[in-house]
GROMACS .gro file of C-alpha atoms in nm:
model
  183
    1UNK     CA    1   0.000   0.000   0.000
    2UNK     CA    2   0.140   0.329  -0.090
    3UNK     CA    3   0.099   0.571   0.252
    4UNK     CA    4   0.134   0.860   0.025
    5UNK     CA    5  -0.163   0.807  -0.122
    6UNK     CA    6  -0.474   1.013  -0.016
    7UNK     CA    7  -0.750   0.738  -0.067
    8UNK     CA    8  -0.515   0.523   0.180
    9UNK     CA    9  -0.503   0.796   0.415
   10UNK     CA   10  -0.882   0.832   0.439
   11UNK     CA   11  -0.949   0.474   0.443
   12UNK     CA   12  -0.676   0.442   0.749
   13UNK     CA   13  -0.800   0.678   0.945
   14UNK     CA   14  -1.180   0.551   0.880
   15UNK     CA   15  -1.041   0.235   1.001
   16UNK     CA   16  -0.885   0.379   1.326
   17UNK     CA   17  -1.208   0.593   1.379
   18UNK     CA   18  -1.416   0.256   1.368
   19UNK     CA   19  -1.188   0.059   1.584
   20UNK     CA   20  -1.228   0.302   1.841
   21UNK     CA   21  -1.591   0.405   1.846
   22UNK     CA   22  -1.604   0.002   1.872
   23UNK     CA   23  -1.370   0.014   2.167
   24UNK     CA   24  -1.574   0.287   2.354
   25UNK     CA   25  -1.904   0.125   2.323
   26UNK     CA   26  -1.755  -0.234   2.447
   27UNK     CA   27  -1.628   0.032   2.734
   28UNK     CA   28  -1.965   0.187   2.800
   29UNK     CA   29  -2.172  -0.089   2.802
   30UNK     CA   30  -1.927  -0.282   3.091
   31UNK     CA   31  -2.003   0.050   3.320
   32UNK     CA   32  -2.306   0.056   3.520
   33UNK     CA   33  -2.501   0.383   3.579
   34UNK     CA   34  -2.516   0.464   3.922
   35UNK     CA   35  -2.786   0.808   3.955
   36UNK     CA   36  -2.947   0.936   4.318
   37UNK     CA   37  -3.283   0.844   4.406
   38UNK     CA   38  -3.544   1.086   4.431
   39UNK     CA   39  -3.669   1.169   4.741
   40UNK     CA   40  -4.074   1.128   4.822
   41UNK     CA   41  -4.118   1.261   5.166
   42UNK     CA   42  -4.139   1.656   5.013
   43UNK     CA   43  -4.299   1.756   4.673
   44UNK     CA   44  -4.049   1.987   4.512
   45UNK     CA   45  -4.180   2.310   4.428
   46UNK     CA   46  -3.976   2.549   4.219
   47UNK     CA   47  -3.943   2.908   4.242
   48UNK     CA   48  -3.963   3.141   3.966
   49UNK     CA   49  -3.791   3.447   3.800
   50UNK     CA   50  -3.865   3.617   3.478
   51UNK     CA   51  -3.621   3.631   3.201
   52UNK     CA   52  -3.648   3.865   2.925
   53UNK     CA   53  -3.494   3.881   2.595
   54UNK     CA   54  -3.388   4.176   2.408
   55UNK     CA   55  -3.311   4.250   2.031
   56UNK     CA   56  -3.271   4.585   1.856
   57UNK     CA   57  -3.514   4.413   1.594
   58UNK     CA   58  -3.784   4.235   1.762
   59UNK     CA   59  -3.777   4.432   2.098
   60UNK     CA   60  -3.778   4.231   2.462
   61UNK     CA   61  -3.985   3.914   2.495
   62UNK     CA   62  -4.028   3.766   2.834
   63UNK     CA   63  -4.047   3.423   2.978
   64UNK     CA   64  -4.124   3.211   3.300
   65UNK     CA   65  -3.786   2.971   3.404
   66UNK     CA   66  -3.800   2.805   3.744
   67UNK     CA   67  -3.532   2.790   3.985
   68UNK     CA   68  -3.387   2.491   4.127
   69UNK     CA   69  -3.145   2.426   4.458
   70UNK     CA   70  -2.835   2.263   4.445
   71UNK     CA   71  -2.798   1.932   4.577
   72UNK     CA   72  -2.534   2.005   4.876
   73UNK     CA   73  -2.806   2.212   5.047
   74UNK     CA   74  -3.062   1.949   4.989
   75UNK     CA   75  -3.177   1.686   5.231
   76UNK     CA   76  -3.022   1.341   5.175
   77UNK     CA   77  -3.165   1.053   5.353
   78UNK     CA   78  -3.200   0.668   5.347
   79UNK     CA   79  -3.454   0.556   5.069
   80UNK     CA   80  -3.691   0.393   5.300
   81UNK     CA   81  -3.698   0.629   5.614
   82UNK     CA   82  -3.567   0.963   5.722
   83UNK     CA   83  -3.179   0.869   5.831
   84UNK     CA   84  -2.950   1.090   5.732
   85UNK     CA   85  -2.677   0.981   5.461
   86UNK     CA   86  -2.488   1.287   5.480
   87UNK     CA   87  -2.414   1.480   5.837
   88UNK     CA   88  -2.207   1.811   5.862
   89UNK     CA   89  -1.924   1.656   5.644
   90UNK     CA   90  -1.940   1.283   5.690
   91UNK     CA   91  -2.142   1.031   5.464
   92UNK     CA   92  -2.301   0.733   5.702
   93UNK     CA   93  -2.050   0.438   5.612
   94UNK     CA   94  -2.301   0.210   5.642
   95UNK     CA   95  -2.527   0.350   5.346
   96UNK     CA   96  -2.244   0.498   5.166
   97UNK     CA   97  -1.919   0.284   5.148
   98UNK     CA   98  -1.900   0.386   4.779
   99UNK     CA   99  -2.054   0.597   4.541
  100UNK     CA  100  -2.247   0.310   4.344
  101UNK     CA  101  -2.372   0.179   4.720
  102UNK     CA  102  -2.472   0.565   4.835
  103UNK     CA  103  -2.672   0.606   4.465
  104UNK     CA  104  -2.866   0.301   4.552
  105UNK     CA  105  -2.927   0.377   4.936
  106UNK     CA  106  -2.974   0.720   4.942
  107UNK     CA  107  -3.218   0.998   4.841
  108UNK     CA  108  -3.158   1.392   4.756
  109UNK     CA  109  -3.526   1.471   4.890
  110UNK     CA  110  -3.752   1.751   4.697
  111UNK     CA  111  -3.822   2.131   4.846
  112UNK     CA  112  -4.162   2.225   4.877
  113UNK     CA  113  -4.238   2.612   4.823
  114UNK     CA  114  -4.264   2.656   5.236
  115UNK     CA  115  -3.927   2.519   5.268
  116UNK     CA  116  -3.765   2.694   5.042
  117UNK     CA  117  -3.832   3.017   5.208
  118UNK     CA  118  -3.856   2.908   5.549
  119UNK     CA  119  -3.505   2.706   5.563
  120UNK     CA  120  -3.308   2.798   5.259
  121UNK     CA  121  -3.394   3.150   5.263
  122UNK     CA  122  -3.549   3.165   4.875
  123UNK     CA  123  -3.861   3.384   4.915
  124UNK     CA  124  -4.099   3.469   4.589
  125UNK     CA  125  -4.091   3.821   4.498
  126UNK     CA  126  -4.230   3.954   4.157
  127UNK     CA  127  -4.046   3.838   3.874
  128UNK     CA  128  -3.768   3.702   4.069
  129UNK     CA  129  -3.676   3.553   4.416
  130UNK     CA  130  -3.473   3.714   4.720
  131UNK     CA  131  -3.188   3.508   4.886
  132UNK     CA  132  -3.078   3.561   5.205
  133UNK     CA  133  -2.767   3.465   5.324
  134UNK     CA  134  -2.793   3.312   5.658
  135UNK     CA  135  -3.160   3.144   5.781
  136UNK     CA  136  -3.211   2.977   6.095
  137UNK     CA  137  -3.468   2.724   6.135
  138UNK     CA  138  -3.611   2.491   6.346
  139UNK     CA  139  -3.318   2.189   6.241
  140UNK     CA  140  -3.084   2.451   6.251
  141UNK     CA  141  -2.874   2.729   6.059
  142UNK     CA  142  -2.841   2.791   5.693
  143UNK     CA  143  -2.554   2.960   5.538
  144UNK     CA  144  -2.589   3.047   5.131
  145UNK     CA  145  -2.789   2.900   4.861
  146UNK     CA  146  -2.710   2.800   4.496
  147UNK     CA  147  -3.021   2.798   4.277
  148UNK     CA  148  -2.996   2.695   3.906
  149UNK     CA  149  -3.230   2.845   3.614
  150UNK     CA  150  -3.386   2.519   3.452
  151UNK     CA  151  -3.498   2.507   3.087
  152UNK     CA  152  -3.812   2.275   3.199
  153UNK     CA  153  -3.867   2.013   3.482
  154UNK     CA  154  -3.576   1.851   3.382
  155UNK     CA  155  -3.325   1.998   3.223
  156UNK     CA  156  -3.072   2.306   3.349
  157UNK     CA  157  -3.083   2.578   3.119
  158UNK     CA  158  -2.772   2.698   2.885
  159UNK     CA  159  -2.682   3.046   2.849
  160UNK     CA  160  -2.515   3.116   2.515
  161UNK     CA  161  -2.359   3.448   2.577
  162UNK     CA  162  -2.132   3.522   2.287
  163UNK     CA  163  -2.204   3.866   2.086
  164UNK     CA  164  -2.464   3.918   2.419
  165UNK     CA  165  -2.527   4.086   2.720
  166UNK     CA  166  -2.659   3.924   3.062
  167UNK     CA  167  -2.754   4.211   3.306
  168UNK     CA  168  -2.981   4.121   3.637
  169UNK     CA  169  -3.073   4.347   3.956
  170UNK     CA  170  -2.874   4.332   4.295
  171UNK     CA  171  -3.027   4.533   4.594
  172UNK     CA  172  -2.717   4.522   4.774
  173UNK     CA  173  -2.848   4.745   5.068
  174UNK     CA  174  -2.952   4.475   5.259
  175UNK     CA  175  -2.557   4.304   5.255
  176UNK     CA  176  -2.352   4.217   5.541
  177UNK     CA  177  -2.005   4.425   5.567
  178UNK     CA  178  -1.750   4.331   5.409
  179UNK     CA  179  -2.059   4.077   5.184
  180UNK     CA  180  -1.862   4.002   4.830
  181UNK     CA  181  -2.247   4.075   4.639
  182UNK     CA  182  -2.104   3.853   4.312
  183UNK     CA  183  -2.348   3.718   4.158
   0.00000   0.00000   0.00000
């Protein structure tokens, strides 16, 4: 076979290409999937904010998104009672030895409206939501929240940004001293 030639080139690297989508599927299909379960002791209820989009053209158009909490603030429990998995910064050993084990044992438990407010400190306000950064409760203290905009029940939403602006509103006010108000 002559290496200079192109139609051996193409055929060679067709060959390689095959050989190792062939190798990554044999690789997939030997891994198992190991994804939390979903809590059912609280019916998640997602906050809101209104997003608007702007074009010199076709003027602003707005849009309901909801809001969802990030799973470190979330309650994670045993599947079949109300055991915690995860306490201050220690997994239970017995229900999480390994990620695969702690996926099958353990639950990341829903937020109902109430809750969000009253223990993560996410409170409703027209067209958006107000965070506060420390909330105590009846289980205890809360420090922070992370909220993600989601595209529909399921799916996160994805900013493209490029060529574009992304402004929002900050009543910094209401900060703490020496408060980094980043957003």
């Amino acid at each position: 076979q002559n290496k200079k030639n192109p139609n051996w080139i193409v055929y060679s690297l067709k060959m390689k290409l095959h050989i190792a989508s062939i190798l990554l599927l044999a690789f997939m299909q030997k891994q198992k999937a190991a994804a939390q379960q979903p809590g059912t002791q609280e019916t998640e209820e997602k906050p809101t904010i209104t997003l608007k989009e702007c074009t010199i053209a076709g003027g602003c158009t707005s849009r309901q998104a909801k809001l969802t909490l990030d799973a470190n603030w979330r309650w994670i429990h045993d599947v079949n009672g109300y055991e915690n998995c995860y306490t201050d910064d220690t997994w239970d050993s017995q229900r999480c030895s390994d990620p695969v084990q702690c996926a099958q044992n353990c639950a990341v438990e829903g937020v109902s409206k109430a809750k969000y407010e009253s223990t993560y400190g996410v409170k409703q306000v027209q067209d958006g939501v107000r965070l506060n950064f420390v909330t105590n409760h009846q289980y205890g203290t809360n420090v922070g929240s992370r909220l993600y905009v989601m595209e529909d029940d399921e799916n996160y939403a994805m900013f493209y940004l490029k060529n574009r602006e992304f402004s929002f509103e900050v009543d910094v006010s209401e900060l703490y001293c020496g408060m980094n108000g980043a957003m």
